[in-house]
Short mmCIF file of C-alpha atoms and ligand atoms in Angstrom, two decimals:
data_model
loop_
_atom_site.label_atom_id
_atom_site.label_comp_id
_atom_site.label_asym_id
_atom_site.label_seq_id
_atom_site.Cartn_x
_atom_site.Cartn_y
_atom_site.Cartn_z
CA MET Z 1 -95.54 42.16 37.78
CA ASN Z 2 -94.98 39.36 35.37
CA SER Z 3 -96.70 39.07 32.05
CA THR Z 4 -100.08 37.48 32.39
CA ALA Z 5 -100.94 35.96 29.02
CA GLY Z 6 -100.21 32.46 30.25
CA ALA Z 7 -102.32 29.62 31.51
CA THR Z 8 -104.40 31.59 34.01
CA GLN Z 9 -105.95 33.70 31.26
CA SER Z 10 -106.87 30.68 29.14
CA VAL Z 11 -110.18 30.32 31.01
CA ILE Z 12 -111.45 33.36 29.07
CA PRO Z 13 -113.60 32.31 26.05
CA ALA Z 14 -111.62 33.36 22.97
CA HIS Z 15 -114.56 34.82 21.01
CA LEU Z 16 -116.49 36.51 23.79
CA LEU Z 17 -115.60 40.02 22.61
CA LYS Z 18 -114.77 39.27 18.99
CA GLY Z 19 -114.88 42.36 16.77
CA GLN Z 20 -115.02 44.82 19.67
CA LYS Z 21 -112.54 47.64 20.27
CA ALA Z 22 -111.42 48.32 23.82
CA LEU Z 23 -109.48 51.19 25.39
CA VAL Z 24 -107.80 50.46 28.72
CA THR Z 25 -106.17 53.37 30.56
CA GLY Z 26 -103.05 52.80 32.64
CA ALA Z 27 -102.64 49.49 30.85
CA ASN Z 28 -98.88 48.99 31.06
CA SER Z 29 -98.88 47.86 34.70
CA GLY Z 30 -100.81 45.82 37.25
CA ILE Z 31 -104.58 45.53 36.86
CA GLY Z 32 -104.73 47.52 33.62
CA MET Z 33 -102.13 45.29 32.01
CA ALA Z 34 -103.90 42.06 33.00
CA THR Z 35 -107.21 43.52 31.85
CA ALA Z 36 -105.87 44.63 28.47
CA ILE Z 37 -104.43 41.16 27.92
CA GLY Z 38 -107.68 39.54 29.08
CA LEU Z 39 -109.71 41.63 26.64
CA GLY Z 40 -107.34 40.64 23.83
CA ARG Z 41 -107.66 37.00 24.86
CA ALA Z 42 -111.44 37.44 24.55
CA GLY Z 43 -111.01 38.58 20.94
CA ALA Z 44 -111.14 42.38 21.30
CA ASP Z 45 -108.75 44.79 19.61
CA VAL Z 46 -107.09 46.79 22.36
CA VAL Z 47 -105.55 50.22 22.81
CA VAL Z 48 -103.05 50.17 25.66
CA ASN Z 49 -102.94 53.65 27.18
CA TYR Z 50 -99.90 54.64 29.21
CA VAL Z 51 -98.41 57.81 30.64
CA ALA Z 52 -94.85 56.61 31.29
CA ASP Z 53 -92.69 53.60 30.29
CA HIS Z 54 -93.27 53.12 26.59
CA ASP Z 55 -91.36 49.81 26.57
CA ALA Z 56 -93.73 48.24 29.11
CA ALA Z 57 -96.69 49.35 26.99
CA GLU Z 58 -95.13 47.85 23.85
CA GLN Z 59 -94.59 44.57 25.69
CA VAL Z 60 -98.30 44.44 26.56
CA VAL Z 61 -99.16 45.21 22.92
CA LYS Z 62 -96.95 42.33 21.83
CA GLU Z 63 -98.69 39.90 24.19
CA ILE Z 64 -102.12 41.00 23.00
CA LYS Z 65 -101.19 40.68 19.32
CA ALA Z 66 -100.23 37.05 19.98
CA PHE Z 67 -103.98 36.35 20.23
CA GLY Z 68 -104.38 37.41 16.58
CA VAL Z 69 -106.10 40.71 17.37
CA ARG Z 70 -104.99 44.32 16.82
CA ALA Z 71 -103.30 46.31 19.57
CA ALA Z 72 -101.46 49.61 19.88
CA ALA Z 73 -99.89 51.70 22.64
CA TYR Z 74 -101.12 55.31 22.97
CA GLU Z 75 -99.44 57.75 25.31
CA ALA Z 76 -101.80 60.13 27.13
CA ASP Z 77 -102.19 61.62 30.58
CA VAL Z 78 -105.85 60.93 31.45
CA SER Z 79 -106.05 64.03 33.62
CA LYS Z 80 -105.35 66.31 30.62
CA GLU Z 81 -108.40 67.14 28.52
CA ASP Z 82 -106.57 67.69 25.23
CA GLN Z 83 -104.62 64.44 25.60
CA VAL Z 84 -107.77 62.39 26.28
CA THR Z 85 -109.59 63.97 23.34
CA GLY Z 86 -106.58 63.28 21.12
CA MET Z 87 -106.34 59.67 22.29
CA VAL Z 88 -110.00 58.87 21.63
CA ASP Z 89 -109.98 60.67 18.25
CA ARG Z 90 -106.90 58.72 17.25
CA MET Z 91 -108.48 55.43 18.30
CA VAL Z 92 -111.62 56.11 16.28
CA GLN Z 93 -109.46 57.05 13.30
CA GLU Z 94 -107.12 54.06 13.49
CA PHE Z 95 -109.44 51.36 14.86
CA GLY Z 96 -112.70 52.58 13.31
CA THR Z 97 -114.65 52.95 16.54
CA ILE Z 98 -114.68 52.06 20.24
CA ASP Z 99 -116.96 49.67 22.12
CA ILE Z 100 -115.42 49.30 25.58
CA LEU Z 101 -113.69 51.75 27.93
CA VAL Z 102 -111.92 50.47 31.01
CA ALA Z 103 -111.17 53.64 33.00
CA ASN Z 104 -108.44 52.08 35.11
CA ALA Z 105 -105.59 54.60 35.48
CA GLY Z 106 -105.07 55.59 39.08
CA LEU Z 107 -102.53 56.46 41.72
CA GLN Z 108 -102.01 57.16 45.41
CA ARG Z 109 -100.28 60.08 47.15
CA ASP Z 110 -100.68 59.10 50.80
CA ALA Z 111 -100.40 61.38 53.83
CA ARG Z 112 -102.14 62.08 57.12
CA LEU Z 113 -104.56 64.99 56.81
CA THR Z 114 -102.36 67.64 58.42
CA GLU Z 115 -99.40 66.67 56.24
CA MET Z 116 -101.30 66.34 52.97
CA THR Z 117 -100.46 69.08 50.51
CA LEU Z 118 -102.98 70.56 48.15
CA ALA Z 119 -100.86 69.17 45.32
CA GLN Z 120 -101.22 65.61 46.70
CA TRP Z 121 -104.98 66.04 47.09
CA GLN Z 122 -105.37 67.57 43.63
CA LYS Z 123 -103.17 65.07 41.79
CA VAL Z 124 -105.17 62.07 43.04
CA LEU Z 125 -108.53 63.71 42.29
CA ASP Z 126 -107.27 64.80 38.83
CA VAL Z 127 -106.15 61.32 37.78
CA ASN Z 128 -108.56 59.02 39.63
CA LEU Z 129 -111.79 60.99 39.20
CA THR Z 130 -111.39 63.69 36.55
CA GLY Z 131 -109.44 61.27 34.36
CA GLN Z 132 -112.35 58.82 34.40
CA PHE Z 133 -114.83 61.64 33.70
CA LEU Z 134 -112.85 62.86 30.68
CA CYS Z 135 -112.42 59.38 29.20
CA ALA Z 136 -116.09 58.50 29.77
CA ARG Z 137 -117.23 61.75 28.16
CA GLU Z 138 -115.09 61.33 25.06
CA VAL Z 139 -115.91 57.66 24.38
CA THR Z 140 -119.63 58.33 24.95
CA LYS Z 141 -119.58 60.79 22.04
CA GLU Z 142 -118.45 57.94 19.81
CA PHE Z 143 -120.94 55.45 21.31
CA LEU Z 144 -123.77 57.88 20.59
CA ARG Z 145 -122.52 58.67 17.08
CA ARG Z 146 -122.35 54.98 16.14
CA GLY Z 147 -125.23 53.48 18.14
CA VAL Z 148 -125.88 49.77 18.52
CA VAL Z 149 -124.37 47.39 15.98
CA PRO Z 150 -126.27 44.18 16.81
CA GLU Z 151 -123.74 41.79 15.31
CA VAL Z 152 -121.04 43.29 17.57
CA SER Z 153 -122.88 43.85 20.88
CA ARG Z 154 -126.37 44.42 22.27
CA ALA Z 155 -125.12 47.67 23.83
CA ALA Z 156 -123.97 50.85 22.11
CA GLY Z 157 -121.01 50.90 24.46
CA LYS Z 158 -119.70 49.73 27.79
CA ILE Z 159 -117.83 51.78 30.38
CA ILE Z 160 -116.16 50.05 33.29
CA CYS Z 161 -114.83 52.33 36.01
CA MET Z 162 -112.02 50.96 38.16
CA SER Z 163 -113.07 51.85 41.66
CA SER Z 164 -111.91 50.30 44.93
CA VAL Z 165 -113.26 48.87 48.16
CA HIS Z 166 -112.42 52.36 49.43
CA GLN Z 167 -115.51 53.72 47.73
CA LEU Z 168 -117.14 52.07 50.77
CA ILE Z 169 -114.45 51.55 53.43
CA PRO Z 170 -112.99 54.75 54.93
CA TRP Z 171 -109.17 54.77 54.80
CA ALA Z 172 -107.25 56.88 57.30
CA GLY Z 173 -104.12 58.45 55.84
CA HIS Z 174 -105.55 58.24 52.30
CA VAL Z 175 -108.31 60.84 52.28
CA ASN Z 176 -107.54 61.93 48.72
CA TYR Z 177 -107.73 58.36 47.41
CA ALA Z 178 -110.87 57.39 49.33
CA ALA Z 179 -112.62 60.61 48.25
CA SER Z 180 -111.67 59.96 44.63
CA LYS Z 181 -113.13 56.44 44.71
CA GLY Z 182 -116.26 57.60 46.53
CA GLY Z 183 -116.60 60.10 43.70
CA VAL Z 184 -116.13 57.35 41.12
CA GLN Z 185 -119.03 55.43 42.63
CA MET Z 186 -121.51 58.30 42.32
CA MET Z 187 -120.14 59.34 38.92
CA MET Z 188 -120.60 55.77 37.68
CA GLN Z 189 -124.18 55.50 38.98
CA THR Z 190 -125.14 58.90 37.62
CA LEU Z 191 -123.70 58.15 34.19
CA ALA Z 192 -125.38 54.75 34.20
CA GLN Z 193 -128.73 56.41 34.88
CA GLU Z 194 -128.11 59.10 32.26
CA LEU Z 195 -126.88 56.82 29.48
CA ALA Z 196 -128.89 53.61 29.90
CA PRO Z 197 -131.70 54.86 27.60
CA GLN Z 198 -129.06 55.16 24.85
CA LYS Z 199 -128.06 51.54 25.48
CA ILE Z 200 -124.74 52.47 27.07
CA ARG Z 201 -123.91 50.35 30.09
CA VAL Z 202 -121.81 51.92 32.84
CA ASN Z 203 -120.58 49.76 35.71
CA ALA Z 204 -117.66 49.60 38.12
CA VAL Z 205 -115.30 46.99 39.46
CA ALA Z 206 -114.10 47.54 43.02
CA PRO Z 207 -110.94 45.55 43.73
CA GLY Z 208 -109.86 44.65 47.24
CA ALA Z 209 -106.17 44.01 47.81
CA ILE Z 210 -104.54 43.05 44.52
CA LYS Z 211 -100.83 42.39 44.20
CA THR Z 212 -99.60 45.28 42.02
CA PRO Z 213 -96.95 48.02 42.27
CA ILE Z 214 -99.49 50.50 43.72
CA ASN Z 215 -99.61 48.66 47.07
CA ARG Z 216 -96.28 46.85 47.17
CA SER Z 217 -95.66 47.80 50.81
CA ALA Z 218 -98.88 46.02 51.84
CA TRP Z 219 -97.81 42.59 50.53
CA GLU Z 220 -94.04 42.64 50.10
CA THR Z 221 -92.91 41.52 53.58
CA PRO Z 222 -94.29 38.50 55.51
CA GLU Z 223 -95.45 40.79 58.33
CA ALA Z 224 -97.34 43.14 56.01
CA ARG Z 225 -98.84 40.15 54.23
CA ALA Z 226 -100.06 38.60 57.47
CA ASP Z 227 -101.65 41.89 58.53
CA LEU Z 228 -103.34 42.25 55.17
CA LEU Z 229 -104.72 38.70 55.21
CA LYS Z 230 -106.55 39.47 58.46
CA LEU Z 231 -108.76 41.77 56.36
CA ILE Z 232 -109.56 39.14 53.70
CA PRO Z 233 -111.98 36.34 54.68
CA TYR Z 234 -111.09 34.35 51.56
CA ASP Z 235 -107.50 34.27 52.85
CA ARG Z 236 -105.58 35.15 49.74
CA ILE Z 237 -104.35 38.37 48.21
CA GLY Z 238 -105.87 38.97 44.79
CA ASP Z 239 -104.06 38.72 41.47
CA PRO Z 240 -104.56 41.21 38.63
CA GLU Z 241 -106.22 38.40 36.65
CA ASP Z 242 -109.02 38.26 39.25
CA ILE Z 243 -109.94 41.77 38.17
CA ALA Z 244 -109.38 41.09 34.47
CA TYR Z 245 -111.97 38.27 34.57
CA ALA Z 246 -114.54 40.55 36.18
CA VAL Z 247 -113.96 43.28 33.59
CA VAL Z 248 -114.14 40.90 30.64
CA GLY Z 249 -117.41 39.48 31.99
CA LEU Z 250 -118.95 42.91 32.61
CA ALA Z 251 -117.92 44.11 29.15
CA SER Z 252 -119.54 41.14 27.43
CA ASP Z 253 -123.15 40.60 26.43
CA LEU Z 254 -123.35 37.87 29.08
CA MET Z 255 -123.87 40.84 31.43
CA ASP Z 256 -126.06 42.90 29.10
CA TYR Z 257 -128.67 43.49 31.80
CA VAL Z 258 -126.11 44.68 34.37
CA VAL Z 259 -126.35 48.47 34.53
CA GLY Z 260 -125.01 50.81 37.21
CA THR Z 261 -123.60 48.11 39.47
CA THR Z 262 -120.34 47.89 41.36
CA LEU Z 263 -118.89 44.41 41.30
CA TYR Z 264 -116.70 43.99 44.39
CA VAL Z 265 -113.81 41.63 43.66
CA ASP Z 266 -112.24 41.54 47.07
CA GLY Z 267 -112.18 38.07 48.65
CA GLY Z 268 -114.82 39.31 51.09
CA MET Z 269 -112.95 42.39 52.34
CA THR Z 270 -116.19 44.40 52.38
CA LEU Z 271 -117.86 41.83 54.65
CA PHE Z 272 -116.40 43.56 57.73
CA PRO Z 273 -114.34 40.50 58.79
CA GLY Z 274 -113.65 42.07 62.21
CA PHE Z 275 -117.26 41.23 63.05
CA ALA Z 276 -116.78 37.50 62.34
CA THR Z 277 -115.72 37.02 65.95
CA GLY Z 278 -116.46 40.38 67.57
CA GLY Z 279 -119.26 42.88 67.57
P1 NAD M 1 -100.44 50.33 39.08
O1 NAD M 1 -99.68 51.42 39.71
O2 NAD M 1 -99.77 49.07 38.73
O3 NAD M 1 -101.19 50.85 37.79
C1 NAD M 1 -101.70 52.15 37.65
C2 NAD M 1 -101.56 52.55 36.21
O4 NAD M 1 -102.14 53.86 36.03
C3 NAD M 1 -100.10 52.65 35.76
O5 NAD M 1 -99.98 52.11 34.47
C4 NAD M 1 -99.86 54.15 35.75
O6 NAD M 1 -98.83 54.55 34.88
C5 NAD M 1 -101.21 54.62 35.27
N1 NAD M 1 -101.41 56.06 35.45
C6 NAD M 1 -101.15 56.81 36.55
N2 NAD M 1 -101.41 58.11 36.28
C7 NAD M 1 -101.85 58.16 35.00
C8 NAD M 1 -102.27 59.21 34.14
N3 NAD M 1 -102.27 60.50 34.56
N4 NAD M 1 -102.64 58.92 32.87
C9 NAD M 1 -102.61 57.64 32.43
N5 NAD M 1 -102.21 56.60 33.19
C10 NAD M 1 -101.85 56.88 34.46
O7 NAD M 1 -101.65 50.04 40.09
P2 NAD M 1 -102.92 49.07 39.96
O8 NAD M 1 -103.09 48.42 41.26
O9 NAD M 1 -102.84 48.24 38.73
O10 NAD M 1 -104.07 50.17 39.81
C11 NAD M 1 -105.01 50.19 38.76
C12 NAD M 1 -106.33 50.73 39.27
O11 NAD M 1 -106.88 49.81 40.23
C13 NAD M 1 -106.26 52.07 39.98
O12 NAD M 1 -107.37 52.86 39.63
C14 NAD M 1 -106.33 51.70 41.45
O13 NAD M 1 -106.87 52.73 42.24
C15 NAD M 1 -107.27 50.50 41.38
N6 NAD M 1 -107.21 49.64 42.55
C16 NAD M 1 -106.11 48.87 42.83
C17 NAD M 1 -106.12 48.06 43.95
C18 NAD M 1 -104.96 47.17 44.30
O14 NAD M 1 -105.02 46.52 45.36
N7 NAD M 1 -103.92 47.07 43.51
C19 NAD M 1 -107.22 48.02 44.78
C20 NAD M 1 -108.32 48.81 44.48
C21 NAD M 1 -108.30 49.62 43.36
#
């Protein structure tokens, strides 16, 4: 993935998130990287979480700092409780507080059911679901401690869970991944219901097919690309910036009344395109 701070991100209003502090997990690649840069473009200070490849994380930090905001790279495995606690504590210490969590880190370990090992099942659930739970829990403690600061945001905090169209669309050969995203959906809605009275907004973004390293095999060859496009009524594969725009919007006060919603950003993939001519 190339760096994304260029022209495509310039549509983001530069002061939309001014003075806010954002934590993006898995932010040194793909969607997380574009989102971290988008939040910086919108005026937020950003912590770029990563679990591997320090240099890539530092490159993202450099791009964000070019917008005149603060940024830092923090290493932490989101599936490890002590590492998540340490990361959030460090952010509060070094950045003063936290206003926005983008729980983005995720992975796939694909296999047909009878070949899937317990380790493959567990790894995906640990990172994609438990990781989001741990990050949401820790940042919420800070949101509740600090409360609303009206000159910063109308909300005491915003959590955006990175889900997937596979919270809705079953996906043979990926039962661990689909189960994790189905879990994210209900976790997000439950947290939204629980935390709304404290003015904490929890929402999700559900990407369709976005060109990133996680799904390289689905878009790399012309044949795979053609197959994939059959599933996308809007007839283009998404870019990480498509997701970054949705996250920046959801995190901002423009969307202050949006609570407990999943925003599908999928070119119509969840419209069951097979039924356009059949059924
Ligand atoms: P990616 O592989 O480029 O990025 C995933 C990031 O998560 C990487 O930075 C990786 O290092 C990080 N990560 C993995 N395990 C981690 C851990 N234990 N702790 C911290 N970070 C960890 O893939 P992507 O497409 O950018 O995926 C980002 C999110 O978007 C994932 O949650 C994925 O499920 C979701 N998503 C992607 C697509 C798509 O088409 N690309 C579609 C739907 C949902």
